[in-house]
Amino acid sequence: MEDKNIYVPISLESIEPVIFPDVALFIKTGGNYVLYKNSGRDFSEHDHERLSKSGVEFIFVSRDDMDVITSHMEASAGRLLKSDILNARAKAKMIYQTSINFVNDLFHNPEKTTDTNRSKRLIENLMSFLSDNPGAISSLETVMSHNYHTFVHSLQVASLTLLMHSEAFALSRDEMLDVGTGAILHDFGKIFVPQEILNKTGRLSDAEIEILKRHPEEGYLYLKSKGVLSPVALTIVRHHHERYDGSGYPLGLKNTDIPRSAQITGIADVYCTLTTDIHGNKTIPSHIAAQLMRNQMKGLFSPHLMNTLEKLVCTEDVQQFIL
Ligand SMILES: [Fe+2]
């Protein structure tokens, strides 16, 4: 019988025995998912050692258990990054592994398997590049430990930004890495925004909005002073809130004066914010989000780049209603 469950891979290295949530774990053998342990029993040091010795890299959990896994990762990532237990290399590896876990769960749309696989490959390349780039990875580490939601959101935005670039333009590998690095650090400036504002669920006051709106320029100035990002990546950090009709910030740039990769990151940013809540759950369907951006937010985004977004996130049936 066909297995209807959807499994999400979790890298073995990112699992801390005993404290890992008590959920059923599966291993993949010969294309099938086989139950390794049911809930009700801890995943022990011994389990970890045994699987690692047999060359198992990934263990799988049911998609329905991802909420509890995400909360666990959030708590343990914050704790490990702030502690001295791990050296810089191990921290970089942890960020890499956690990112891969999340990307496997992004843009879940059964009709878009090719795009999901493409997006996964793109982010894997980016993360492996970042792991060897101490300046960029430590910036990402700072984002992750300041606000986990910002980190997960940045991953989503980077995935979609890369996917849109690969769909619409023929960029070299280096150019894609530049764009991906800028997109994953687009909200770096939020490390200067207090947690209370970032995590507030109600309406922000005018003063709070003013503080929040400083993040593109502050992120840009800080990262520029560190000299770790390319000009393209810095441009994304600075201009991802500029809007096509000139109503954005910090500079109010218009139309094609806004660098293309910053425009794409801005579209990916708004789309991901509309479709996913602060806990990483899906809120509104892809086509409704695209419709909102096209109609209620008319003029804010390049119509041409909106076509690229819709091509990727909407099924063909839905596209004809949007146009
Ligand atoms: Fe932002």
CSV table of C-alpha atoms and ligand atoms in Angstrom, one decimal, residues 186-187 190 215-216 240-241 249 269, ligand 1:
chain,number,residue,atom,x,y,z
A,186,HIS,CA,18.7,40.6,4.1
A,187,ASP,CA,17.3,41.2,7.6
A,190,LYS,CA,17.0,43.3,12.8
A,215,HIS,CA,17.0,47.8,9.7
A,216,PRO,CA,18.0,47.8,6.0
A,240,HIS,CA,15.0,45.0,-0.1
A,241,HIS,CA,12.3,47.4,1.2
A,249,TYR,CA,12.6,52.9,2.0
A,269,ASP,CA,10.2,38.7,1.4
B,1,FE,FE,13.4,43.4,6.0
